[in-house]
């Protein structure tokens, strides 16, 4: 996969609500994960370079997980900067 390709899978939660999982691998770029996701995981998979998530440094091998916590709860937008790094991002909405 290159930096802008992604995969999606459809999931169904306990309440029967369909959720979609998306995998994104941004490399040397910035971006925003739009509001409305129920879960987001961001890993810095670069060997040596840090990036930022919402302005906070994400060092190599570190992972952040955000969970909205309920069936109808959602997260706000999340910004990231991987201009010298590579992230692996998984979202569920």
Short mmCIF file of N, CA and C in Angstrom, two decimals:
data_model
loop_
_atom_site.label_atom_id
_atom_site.label_comp_id
_atom_site.label_asym_id
_atom_site.label_seq_id
_atom_site.Cartn_x
_atom_site.Cartn_y
_atom_site.Cartn_z
N UNK A 1 0.82 -1.19 0.00
CA UNK A 1 0.00 0.00 0.00
C UNK A 1 0.86 1.24 0.00
N UNK A 2 0.46 2.27 -0.73
CA UNK A 2 1.19 3.52 -0.64
C UNK A 2 0.50 4.42 0.38
N UNK A 3 1.01 5.66 0.54
CA UNK A 3 0.57 6.53 1.61
C UNK A 3 -0.91 6.89 1.58
N UNK A 4 -1.56 6.85 0.44
CA UNK A 4 -2.95 7.28 0.37
C UNK A 4 -3.94 6.15 0.17
N UNK A 5 -3.47 4.92 0.10
CA UNK A 5 -4.38 3.80 -0.06
C UNK A 5 -4.92 3.37 1.30
N UNK A 6 -6.10 2.81 1.30
CA UNK A 6 -6.69 2.34 2.53
C UNK A 6 -7.60 1.17 2.25
N UNK A 7 -7.92 0.45 3.31
CA UNK A 7 -8.84 -0.67 3.21
C UNK A 7 -10.01 -0.40 4.14
N UNK A 8 -11.18 -0.89 3.77
CA UNK A 8 -12.33 -0.77 4.65
C UNK A 8 -12.96 -2.14 4.85
N UNK A 9 -13.48 -2.34 6.03
CA UNK A 9 -14.22 -3.55 6.36
C UNK A 9 -15.47 -3.13 7.10
N UNK A 10 -16.54 -3.81 6.88
CA UNK A 10 -17.79 -3.51 7.54
C UNK A 10 -17.94 -4.42 8.76
N UNK A 11 -18.31 -3.83 9.89
CA UNK A 11 -18.52 -4.55 11.13
C UNK A 11 -19.93 -4.30 11.62
N UNK A 12 -20.46 -5.18 12.43
CA UNK A 12 -21.76 -4.95 13.04
C UNK A 12 -21.59 -5.12 14.54
N UNK A 13 -21.99 -4.10 15.32
CA UNK A 13 -21.82 -4.19 16.76
C UNK A 13 -22.99 -4.94 17.40
N UNK A 14 -22.97 -5.05 18.72
CA UNK A 14 -23.98 -5.83 19.46
C UNK A 14 -25.39 -5.31 19.19
N UNK A 15 -25.55 -4.03 19.03
CA UNK A 15 -26.87 -3.45 18.80
C UNK A 15 -27.31 -3.58 17.35
N UNK A 16 -26.48 -4.20 16.51
CA UNK A 16 -26.84 -4.37 15.10
C UNK A 16 -26.50 -3.19 14.23
N UNK A 17 -25.81 -2.19 14.80
CA UNK A 17 -25.42 -1.01 14.04
C UNK A 17 -24.17 -1.33 13.23
N UNK A 18 -24.20 -1.05 11.95
CA UNK A 18 -23.05 -1.33 11.09
C UNK A 18 -21.97 -0.28 11.29
N UNK A 19 -20.75 -0.73 11.51
CA UNK A 19 -19.58 0.13 11.66
C UNK A 19 -18.60 -0.20 10.55
N UNK A 20 -17.82 0.79 10.11
CA UNK A 20 -16.84 0.58 9.06
C UNK A 20 -15.45 0.85 9.60
N UNK A 21 -14.55 -0.13 9.44
CA UNK A 21 -13.15 0.03 9.84
C UNK A 21 -12.35 0.44 8.61
N UNK A 22 -11.49 1.44 8.79
CA UNK A 22 -10.64 1.93 7.71
C UNK A 22 -9.20 1.95 8.18
N UNK A 23 -8.29 1.50 7.32
CA UNK A 23 -6.86 1.49 7.62
C UNK A 23 -6.18 2.46 6.65
N UNK A 24 -5.37 3.35 7.20
CA UNK A 24 -4.67 4.37 6.42
C UNK A 24 -3.21 4.38 6.84
N UNK A 25 -2.30 4.56 5.90
CA UNK A 25 -0.87 4.62 6.21
C UNK A 25 -0.28 5.91 5.64
N UNK A 26 -0.47 7.05 6.31
CA UNK A 26 0.10 8.31 5.81
C UNK A 26 1.62 8.36 6.01
N UNK A 27 2.31 8.83 5.00
CA UNK A 27 3.77 8.91 5.00
C UNK A 27 4.17 10.29 4.51
N UNK A 28 4.96 10.99 5.31
CA UNK A 28 5.46 12.33 4.94
C UNK A 28 4.33 13.29 4.56
N UNK A 29 3.32 13.37 5.42
CA UNK A 29 2.17 14.23 5.14
C UNK A 29 1.51 14.68 6.45
N UNK A 30 0.58 15.60 6.34
CA UNK A 30 -0.25 16.00 7.46
C UNK A 30 -1.70 15.69 7.11
N UNK A 31 -2.56 15.67 8.10
CA UNK A 31 -3.95 15.40 7.81
C UNK A 31 -4.84 15.55 9.02
N UNK A 32 -6.13 15.33 8.77
CA UNK A 32 -7.13 15.39 9.82
C UNK A 32 -8.04 14.18 9.70
N UNK A 33 -8.24 13.52 10.81
CA UNK A 33 -9.23 12.45 10.89
C UNK A 33 -10.53 13.15 11.27
N UNK A 34 -11.51 13.08 10.41
CA UNK A 34 -12.73 13.85 10.62
C UNK A 34 -13.49 13.39 11.86
N UNK A 35 -14.25 14.31 12.42
CA UNK A 35 -15.09 14.01 13.57
C UNK A 35 -16.13 12.96 13.20
N UNK A 36 -16.63 12.25 14.20
CA UNK A 36 -17.69 11.29 13.96
C UNK A 36 -17.26 9.84 14.07
N UNK A 37 -15.97 9.60 14.32
CA UNK A 37 -15.48 8.22 14.47
C UNK A 37 -15.81 7.73 15.88
N UNK A 38 -16.05 6.42 16.01
CA UNK A 38 -16.29 5.86 17.34
C UNK A 38 -14.99 5.36 17.97
N UNK A 39 -13.97 5.10 17.14
CA UNK A 39 -12.69 4.63 17.65
C UNK A 39 -11.59 5.00 16.66
N UNK A 40 -10.41 5.39 17.20
CA UNK A 40 -9.25 5.72 16.37
C UNK A 40 -8.00 5.20 17.07
N UNK A 41 -7.14 4.52 16.32
CA UNK A 41 -5.83 4.11 16.81
C UNK A 41 -4.79 4.65 15.85
N UNK A 42 -3.72 5.24 16.42
CA UNK A 42 -2.66 5.82 15.61
C UNK A 42 -1.33 5.29 16.14
N UNK A 43 -0.55 4.64 15.27
CA UNK A 43 0.77 4.15 15.64
C UNK A 43 1.82 4.82 14.78
N UNK A 44 2.92 5.21 15.38
CA UNK A 44 4.05 5.73 14.63
C UNK A 44 4.93 4.53 14.30
N UNK A 45 4.94 4.11 13.04
CA UNK A 45 5.67 2.91 12.63
C UNK A 45 7.03 3.24 11.98
N UNK A 46 7.43 4.51 12.04
CA UNK A 46 8.73 4.90 11.51
C UNK A 46 9.83 4.42 12.46
N UNK A 47 10.99 4.07 11.92
CA UNK A 47 12.08 3.53 12.72
C UNK A 47 12.73 4.56 13.65
N UNK A 48 12.72 5.85 13.25
CA UNK A 48 13.47 6.81 14.06
C UNK A 48 12.85 8.20 14.19
N UNK A 49 11.84 8.53 13.39
CA UNK A 49 11.31 9.90 13.38
C UNK A 49 9.99 10.01 14.14
N UNK A 50 9.86 11.08 14.91
CA UNK A 50 8.62 11.37 15.63
C UNK A 50 7.64 12.11 14.73
N UNK A 51 6.38 12.11 15.12
CA UNK A 51 5.34 12.89 14.48
C UNK A 51 4.50 13.52 15.59
N UNK A 52 3.38 14.14 15.23
CA UNK A 52 2.50 14.70 16.26
C UNK A 52 1.06 14.31 16.00
N UNK A 53 0.30 14.22 17.08
CA UNK A 53 -1.14 13.99 17.04
C UNK A 53 -1.77 15.04 17.94
N UNK A 54 -2.63 15.89 17.37
CA UNK A 54 -3.22 17.01 18.09
C UNK A 54 -2.14 17.84 18.80
N UNK A 55 -0.98 18.00 18.14
CA UNK A 55 0.10 18.82 18.67
C UNK A 55 0.99 18.13 19.69
N UNK A 56 0.72 16.88 20.04
CA UNK A 56 1.52 16.14 21.02
C UNK A 56 2.44 15.17 20.27
N UNK A 57 3.70 15.11 20.68
CA UNK A 57 4.68 14.25 20.02
C UNK A 57 4.32 12.77 20.17
N UNK A 58 4.37 12.06 19.04
CA UNK A 58 4.21 10.61 19.02
C UNK A 58 5.54 10.04 18.53
N UNK A 59 6.29 9.45 19.47
CA UNK A 59 7.62 8.93 19.17
C UNK A 59 7.52 7.61 18.42
N UNK A 60 8.60 7.20 17.74
CA UNK A 60 8.59 5.91 17.04
C UNK A 60 8.18 4.78 17.98
N UNK A 61 7.38 3.89 17.49
CA UNK A 61 6.81 2.70 18.17
C UNK A 61 5.70 3.03 19.16
N UNK A 62 5.39 4.30 19.39
CA UNK A 62 4.29 4.64 20.29
C UNK A 62 2.95 4.54 19.57
N UNK A 63 1.91 4.23 20.34
CA UNK A 63 0.55 4.11 19.81
C UNK A 63 -0.41 4.86 20.70
N UNK A 64 -1.36 5.55 20.09
CA UNK A 64 -2.45 6.20 20.81
C UNK A 64 -3.77 5.55 20.40
N UNK A 65 -4.66 5.34 21.38
CA UNK A 65 -5.98 4.78 21.11
C UNK A 65 -7.03 5.71 21.69
N UNK A 66 -8.01 6.04 20.87
CA UNK A 66 -9.13 6.88 21.31
C UNK A 66 -10.41 6.09 21.11
N UNK A 67 -11.24 6.03 22.14
CA UNK A 67 -12.51 5.32 22.07
C UNK A 67 -13.61 6.23 22.59
N UNK A 68 -14.67 6.39 21.82
CA UNK A 68 -15.76 7.29 22.22
C UNK A 68 -16.58 6.72 23.37
N UNK A 69 -16.51 5.42 23.61
CA UNK A 69 -17.07 4.85 24.82
C UNK A 69 -18.52 4.40 24.80
N UNK A 70 -19.27 4.68 23.78
CA UNK A 70 -20.66 4.25 23.76
C UNK A 70 -21.15 4.04 22.35
N UNK A 71 -22.28 3.40 22.23
CA UNK A 71 -22.82 3.06 20.92
C UNK A 71 -23.03 4.28 20.04
N UNK A 72 -23.56 5.37 20.60
CA UNK A 72 -23.84 6.54 19.77
C UNK A 72 -22.86 7.69 20.01
N UNK A 73 -21.85 7.49 20.85
CA UNK A 73 -20.84 8.53 21.09
C UNK A 73 -19.85 8.57 19.94
N UNK A 74 -19.32 9.76 19.66
CA UNK A 74 -18.30 9.90 18.62
C UNK A 74 -17.20 10.84 19.09
N UNK A 75 -16.07 10.78 18.40
CA UNK A 75 -14.90 11.60 18.72
C UNK A 75 -14.90 12.89 17.91
N UNK A 76 -14.21 13.90 18.43
CA UNK A 76 -13.96 15.13 17.68
C UNK A 76 -12.89 14.85 16.63
N UNK A 77 -12.66 15.81 15.75
CA UNK A 77 -11.60 15.69 14.74
C UNK A 77 -10.24 15.57 15.41
N UNK A 78 -9.34 14.82 14.79
CA UNK A 78 -7.98 14.61 15.29
C UNK A 78 -7.01 14.98 14.18
N UNK A 79 -6.07 15.89 14.47
CA UNK A 79 -5.08 16.29 13.47
C UNK A 79 -3.78 15.52 13.70
N UNK A 80 -3.07 15.27 12.61
CA UNK A 80 -1.77 14.60 12.73
C UNK A 80 -0.78 15.21 11.77
N UNK A 81 0.51 15.08 12.15
CA UNK A 81 1.60 15.55 11.32
C UNK A 81 2.64 14.43 11.25
N UNK A 82 2.73 13.80 10.10
CA UNK A 82 3.70 12.74 9.87
C UNK A 82 4.63 13.14 8.74
N UNK A 83 5.00 14.44 8.70
CA UNK A 83 5.81 14.94 7.58
C UNK A 83 7.20 14.33 7.53
N UNK A 84 7.71 13.85 8.64
CA UNK A 84 9.02 13.19 8.61
C UNK A 84 8.90 11.76 9.14
N UNK A 85 7.67 11.26 9.18
CA UNK A 85 7.42 9.97 9.81
C UNK A 85 6.42 9.17 8.99
N UNK A 86 6.01 8.03 9.53
CA UNK A 86 4.98 7.19 8.90
C UNK A 86 4.06 6.69 10.00
N UNK A 87 2.77 6.92 9.83
CA UNK A 87 1.77 6.49 10.79
C UNK A 87 0.96 5.35 10.22
N UNK A 88 0.42 4.54 11.08
CA UNK A 88 -0.60 3.54 10.73
C UNK A 88 -1.82 3.94 11.53
N UNK A 89 -2.92 4.26 10.82
CA UNK A 89 -4.14 4.77 11.46
C UNK A 89 -5.29 3.82 11.16
N UNK A 90 -6.01 3.43 12.20
CA UNK A 90 -7.21 2.61 12.04
C UNK A 90 -8.36 3.36 12.67
N UNK A 91 -9.43 3.56 11.90
CA UNK A 91 -10.62 4.25 12.42
C UNK A 91 -11.82 3.33 12.30
N UNK A 92 -12.77 3.52 13.20
CA UNK A 92 -14.07 2.84 13.11
C UNK A 92 -15.13 3.92 13.19
N UNK A 93 -16.04 3.91 12.21
CA UNK A 93 -17.15 4.88 12.25
C UNK A 93 -18.44 4.21 11.87
#
